[in-house]
mmCIF file of C-alpha atoms in Angstrom:
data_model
loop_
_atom_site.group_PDB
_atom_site.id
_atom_site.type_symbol
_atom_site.label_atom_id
_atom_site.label_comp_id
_atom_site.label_asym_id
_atom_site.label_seq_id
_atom_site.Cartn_x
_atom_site.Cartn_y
_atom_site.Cartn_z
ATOM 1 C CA UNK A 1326 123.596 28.573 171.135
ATOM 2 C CA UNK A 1327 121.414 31.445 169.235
ATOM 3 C CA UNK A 1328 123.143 34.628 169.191
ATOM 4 C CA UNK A 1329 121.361 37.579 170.348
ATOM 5 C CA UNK A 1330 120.661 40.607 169.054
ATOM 6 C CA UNK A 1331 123.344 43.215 169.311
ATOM 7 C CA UNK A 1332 121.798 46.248 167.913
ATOM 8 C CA UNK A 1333 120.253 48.877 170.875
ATOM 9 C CA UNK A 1334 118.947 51.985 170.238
ATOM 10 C CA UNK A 1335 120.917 55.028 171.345
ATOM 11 C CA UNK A 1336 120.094 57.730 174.002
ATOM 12 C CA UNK A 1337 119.326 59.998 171.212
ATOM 13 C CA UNK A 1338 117.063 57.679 169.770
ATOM 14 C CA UNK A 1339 115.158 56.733 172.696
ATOM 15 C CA UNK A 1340 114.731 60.730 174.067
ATOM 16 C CA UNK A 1341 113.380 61.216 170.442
ATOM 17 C CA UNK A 1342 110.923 58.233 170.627
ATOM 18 C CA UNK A 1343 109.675 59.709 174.262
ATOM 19 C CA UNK A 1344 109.183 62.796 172.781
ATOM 20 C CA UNK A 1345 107.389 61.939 169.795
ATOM 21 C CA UNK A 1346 105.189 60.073 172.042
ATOM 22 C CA UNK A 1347 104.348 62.925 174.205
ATOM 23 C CA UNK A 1348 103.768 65.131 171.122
ATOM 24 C CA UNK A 1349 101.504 61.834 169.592
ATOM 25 C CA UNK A 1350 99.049 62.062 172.776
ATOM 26 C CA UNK A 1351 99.081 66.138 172.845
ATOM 27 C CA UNK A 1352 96.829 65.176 169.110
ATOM 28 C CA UNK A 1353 93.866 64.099 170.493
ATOM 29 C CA UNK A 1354 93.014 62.586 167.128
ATOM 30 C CA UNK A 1355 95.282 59.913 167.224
ATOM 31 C CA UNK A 1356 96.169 58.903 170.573
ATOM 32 C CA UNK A 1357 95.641 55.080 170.073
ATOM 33 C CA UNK A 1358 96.142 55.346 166.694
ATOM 34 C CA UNK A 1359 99.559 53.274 165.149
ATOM 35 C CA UNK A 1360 100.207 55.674 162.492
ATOM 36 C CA UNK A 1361 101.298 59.327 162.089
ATOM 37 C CA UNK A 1362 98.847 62.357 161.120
ATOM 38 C CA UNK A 1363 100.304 65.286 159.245
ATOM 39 C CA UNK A 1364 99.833 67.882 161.560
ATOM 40 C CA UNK A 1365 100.045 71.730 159.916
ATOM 41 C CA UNK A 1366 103.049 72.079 161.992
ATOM 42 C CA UNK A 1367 105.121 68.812 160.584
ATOM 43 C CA UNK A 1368 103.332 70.097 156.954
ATOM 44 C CA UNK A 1369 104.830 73.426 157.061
ATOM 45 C CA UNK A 1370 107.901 72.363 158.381
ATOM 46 C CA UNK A 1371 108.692 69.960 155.169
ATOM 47 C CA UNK A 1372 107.212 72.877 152.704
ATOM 48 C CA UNK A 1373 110.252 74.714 153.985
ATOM 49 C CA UNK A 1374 113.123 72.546 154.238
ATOM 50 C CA UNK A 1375 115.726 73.256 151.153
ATOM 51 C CA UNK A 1376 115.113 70.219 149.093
ATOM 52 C CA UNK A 1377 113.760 69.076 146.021
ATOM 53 C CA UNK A 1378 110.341 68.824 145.743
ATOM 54 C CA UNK A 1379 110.498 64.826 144.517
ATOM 55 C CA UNK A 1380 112.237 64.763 148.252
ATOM 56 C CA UNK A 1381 109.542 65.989 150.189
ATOM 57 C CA UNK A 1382 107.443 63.804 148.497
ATOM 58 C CA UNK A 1383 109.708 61.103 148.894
ATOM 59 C CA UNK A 1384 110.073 62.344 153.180
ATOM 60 C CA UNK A 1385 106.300 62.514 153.375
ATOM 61 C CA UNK A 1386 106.338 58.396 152.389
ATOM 62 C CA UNK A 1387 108.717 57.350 154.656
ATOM 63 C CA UNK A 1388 107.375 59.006 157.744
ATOM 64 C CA UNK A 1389 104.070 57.214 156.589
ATOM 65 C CA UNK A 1390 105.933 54.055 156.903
ATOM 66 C CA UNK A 1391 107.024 54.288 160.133
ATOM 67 C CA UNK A 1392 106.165 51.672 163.044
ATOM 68 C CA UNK A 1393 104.041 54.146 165.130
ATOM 69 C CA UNK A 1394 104.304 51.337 167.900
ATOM 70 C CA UNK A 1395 107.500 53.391 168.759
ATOM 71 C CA UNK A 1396 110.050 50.144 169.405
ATOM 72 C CA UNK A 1397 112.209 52.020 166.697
ATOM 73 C CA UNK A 1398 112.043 55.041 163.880
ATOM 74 C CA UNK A 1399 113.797 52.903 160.991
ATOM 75 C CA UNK A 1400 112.310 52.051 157.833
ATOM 76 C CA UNK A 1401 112.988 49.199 155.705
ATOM 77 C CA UNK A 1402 112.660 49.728 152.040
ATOM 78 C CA UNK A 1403 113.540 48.501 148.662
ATOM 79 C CA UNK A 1404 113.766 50.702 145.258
ATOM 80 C CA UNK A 1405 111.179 48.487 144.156
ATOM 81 C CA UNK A 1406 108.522 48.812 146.710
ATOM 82 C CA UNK A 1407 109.322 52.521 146.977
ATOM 83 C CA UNK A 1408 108.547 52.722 142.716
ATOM 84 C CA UNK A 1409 105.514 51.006 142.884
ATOM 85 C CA UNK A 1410 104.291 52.606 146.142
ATOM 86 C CA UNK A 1411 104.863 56.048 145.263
ATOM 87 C CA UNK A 1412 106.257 56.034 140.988
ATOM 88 C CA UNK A 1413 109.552 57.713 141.978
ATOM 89 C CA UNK A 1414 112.140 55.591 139.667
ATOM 90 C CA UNK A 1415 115.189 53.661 141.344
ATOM 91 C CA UNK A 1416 117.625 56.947 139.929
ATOM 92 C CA UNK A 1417 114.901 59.419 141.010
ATOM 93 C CA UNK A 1418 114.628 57.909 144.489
ATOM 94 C CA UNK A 1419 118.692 57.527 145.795
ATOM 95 C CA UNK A 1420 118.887 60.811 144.637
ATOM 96 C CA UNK A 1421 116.327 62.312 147.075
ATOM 97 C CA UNK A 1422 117.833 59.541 149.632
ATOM 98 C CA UNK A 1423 121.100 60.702 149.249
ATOM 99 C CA UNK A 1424 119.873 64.684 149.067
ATOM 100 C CA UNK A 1425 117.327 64.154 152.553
ATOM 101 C CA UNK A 1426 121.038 61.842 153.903
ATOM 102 C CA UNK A 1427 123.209 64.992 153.034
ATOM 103 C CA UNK A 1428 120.828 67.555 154.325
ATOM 104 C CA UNK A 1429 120.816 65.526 157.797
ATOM 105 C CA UNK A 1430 116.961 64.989 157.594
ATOM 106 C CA UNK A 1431 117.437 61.542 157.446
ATOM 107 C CA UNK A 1432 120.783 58.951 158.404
ATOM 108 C CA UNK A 1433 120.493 56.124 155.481
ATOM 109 C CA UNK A 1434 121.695 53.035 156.277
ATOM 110 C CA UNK A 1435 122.291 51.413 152.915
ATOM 111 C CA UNK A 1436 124.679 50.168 150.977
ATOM 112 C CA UNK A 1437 127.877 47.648 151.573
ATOM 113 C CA UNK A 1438 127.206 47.340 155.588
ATOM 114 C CA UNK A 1439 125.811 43.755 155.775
ATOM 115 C CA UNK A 1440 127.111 42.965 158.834
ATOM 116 C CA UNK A 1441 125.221 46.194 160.580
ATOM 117 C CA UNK A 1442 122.054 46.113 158.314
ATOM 118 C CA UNK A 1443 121.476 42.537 159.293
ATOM 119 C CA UNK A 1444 121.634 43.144 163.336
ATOM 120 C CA UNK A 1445 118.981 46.394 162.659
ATOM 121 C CA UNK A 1446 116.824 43.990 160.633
ATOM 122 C CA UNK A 1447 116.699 41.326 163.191
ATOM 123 C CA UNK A 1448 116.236 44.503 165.772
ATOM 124 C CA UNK A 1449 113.245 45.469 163.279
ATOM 125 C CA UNK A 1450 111.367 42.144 162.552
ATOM 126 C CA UNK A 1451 112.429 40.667 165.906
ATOM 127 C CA UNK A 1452 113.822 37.568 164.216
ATOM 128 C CA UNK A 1453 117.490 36.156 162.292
ATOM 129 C CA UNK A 1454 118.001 37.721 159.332
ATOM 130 C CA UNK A 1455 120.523 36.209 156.789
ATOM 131 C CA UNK A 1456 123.560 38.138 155.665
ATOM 132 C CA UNK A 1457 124.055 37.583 151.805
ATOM 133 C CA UNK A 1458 127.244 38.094 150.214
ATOM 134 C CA UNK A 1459 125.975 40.387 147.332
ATOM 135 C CA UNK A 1460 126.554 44.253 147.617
ATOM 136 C CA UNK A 1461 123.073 45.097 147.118
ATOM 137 C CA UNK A 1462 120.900 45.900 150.605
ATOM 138 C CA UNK A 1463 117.791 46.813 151.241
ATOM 139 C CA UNK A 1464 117.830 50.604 151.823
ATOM 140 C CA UNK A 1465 117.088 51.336 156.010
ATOM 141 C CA UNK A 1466 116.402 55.013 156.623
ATOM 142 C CA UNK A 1467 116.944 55.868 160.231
ATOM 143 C CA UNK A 1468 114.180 58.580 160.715
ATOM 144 C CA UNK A 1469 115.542 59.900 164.000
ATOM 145 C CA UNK A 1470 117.249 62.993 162.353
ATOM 146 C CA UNK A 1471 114.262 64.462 160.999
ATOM 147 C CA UNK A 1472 112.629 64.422 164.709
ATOM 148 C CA UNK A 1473 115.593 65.986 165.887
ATOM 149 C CA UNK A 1474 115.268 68.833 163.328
ATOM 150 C CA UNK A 1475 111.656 69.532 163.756
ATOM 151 C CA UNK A 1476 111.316 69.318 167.492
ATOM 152 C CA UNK A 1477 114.258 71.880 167.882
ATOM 153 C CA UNK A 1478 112.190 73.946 164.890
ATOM 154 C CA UNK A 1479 108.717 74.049 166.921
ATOM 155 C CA UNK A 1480 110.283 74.960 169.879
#
């Protein structure tokens, strides 16, 4: 018997998905588009949040990696593939993870929780992930807090 997926999104998540969808088709530019513009207002909004500078950058890439399909707001992404995407080193980057984590702009979902980083990969690819034994995972950034932040800002 194949066990199902356990993971669900929460209320919180889902009313943020709705509304990013509703602000998505208020941008005529990108209304059946499956990625995320920049809009002046999300642009400003990052220029002012109290962070390092390598962490905007570093907030700027991960929104551009978000599934704009809307199913979910998580990211899944290694050191490695965050180095050679964008040249922030491995100590450079979970610094500005754990700085964007601590400022609540972002929930990261790293570290020694195989058991719950497995059912959110099988809830992102749609398919059985393995859970490995070894204490290094894949970094998941849950992307839900920024929304939260910046749809309470432009209000």
């Amino acid at each position: 018997m194949e066990k199902t997926n356990l993971h669900k999104l929460t209320k919180a998540q889902t009313a943020i998905i709705n509304t990013l969808i509703n602000y998505k088709e208020k941008s005529k530019t990108e209304a059946t588009e499956n990625y995320f513009i920049l809009t002046a207002s999300i642009q400003s909004y990052i220029y002012r949040l109290d962070v390092s500078p390598t962490s905007k950058l570093l907030l700027i890439y991960l929104l551009s990696k978000i599934d704009y399909s809307y199913r979910h707001l998580y990211i899944h992404a290694s050191y490695a593939i965050i180095f050679k995407e964008t040249t922030i080193k491995k100590p450079t980057a979970i610094r500005c993870l754990k700085e964007l984590n601590e400022k609540k702009n972002i929930e990261l979902l790293s570290g020694t929780h195989r058991i719950r980083n497995t059912m959110i990969k099988e809830f992102i690819f749609n398919q059985k992930q393995n859970t490995y034994d070894n204490n290094n995972q894949t970094n998941i950034v849950d992307m839900t807090p920024f929304f939260e932040t910046f749809f309470k800002a432009v209000k």
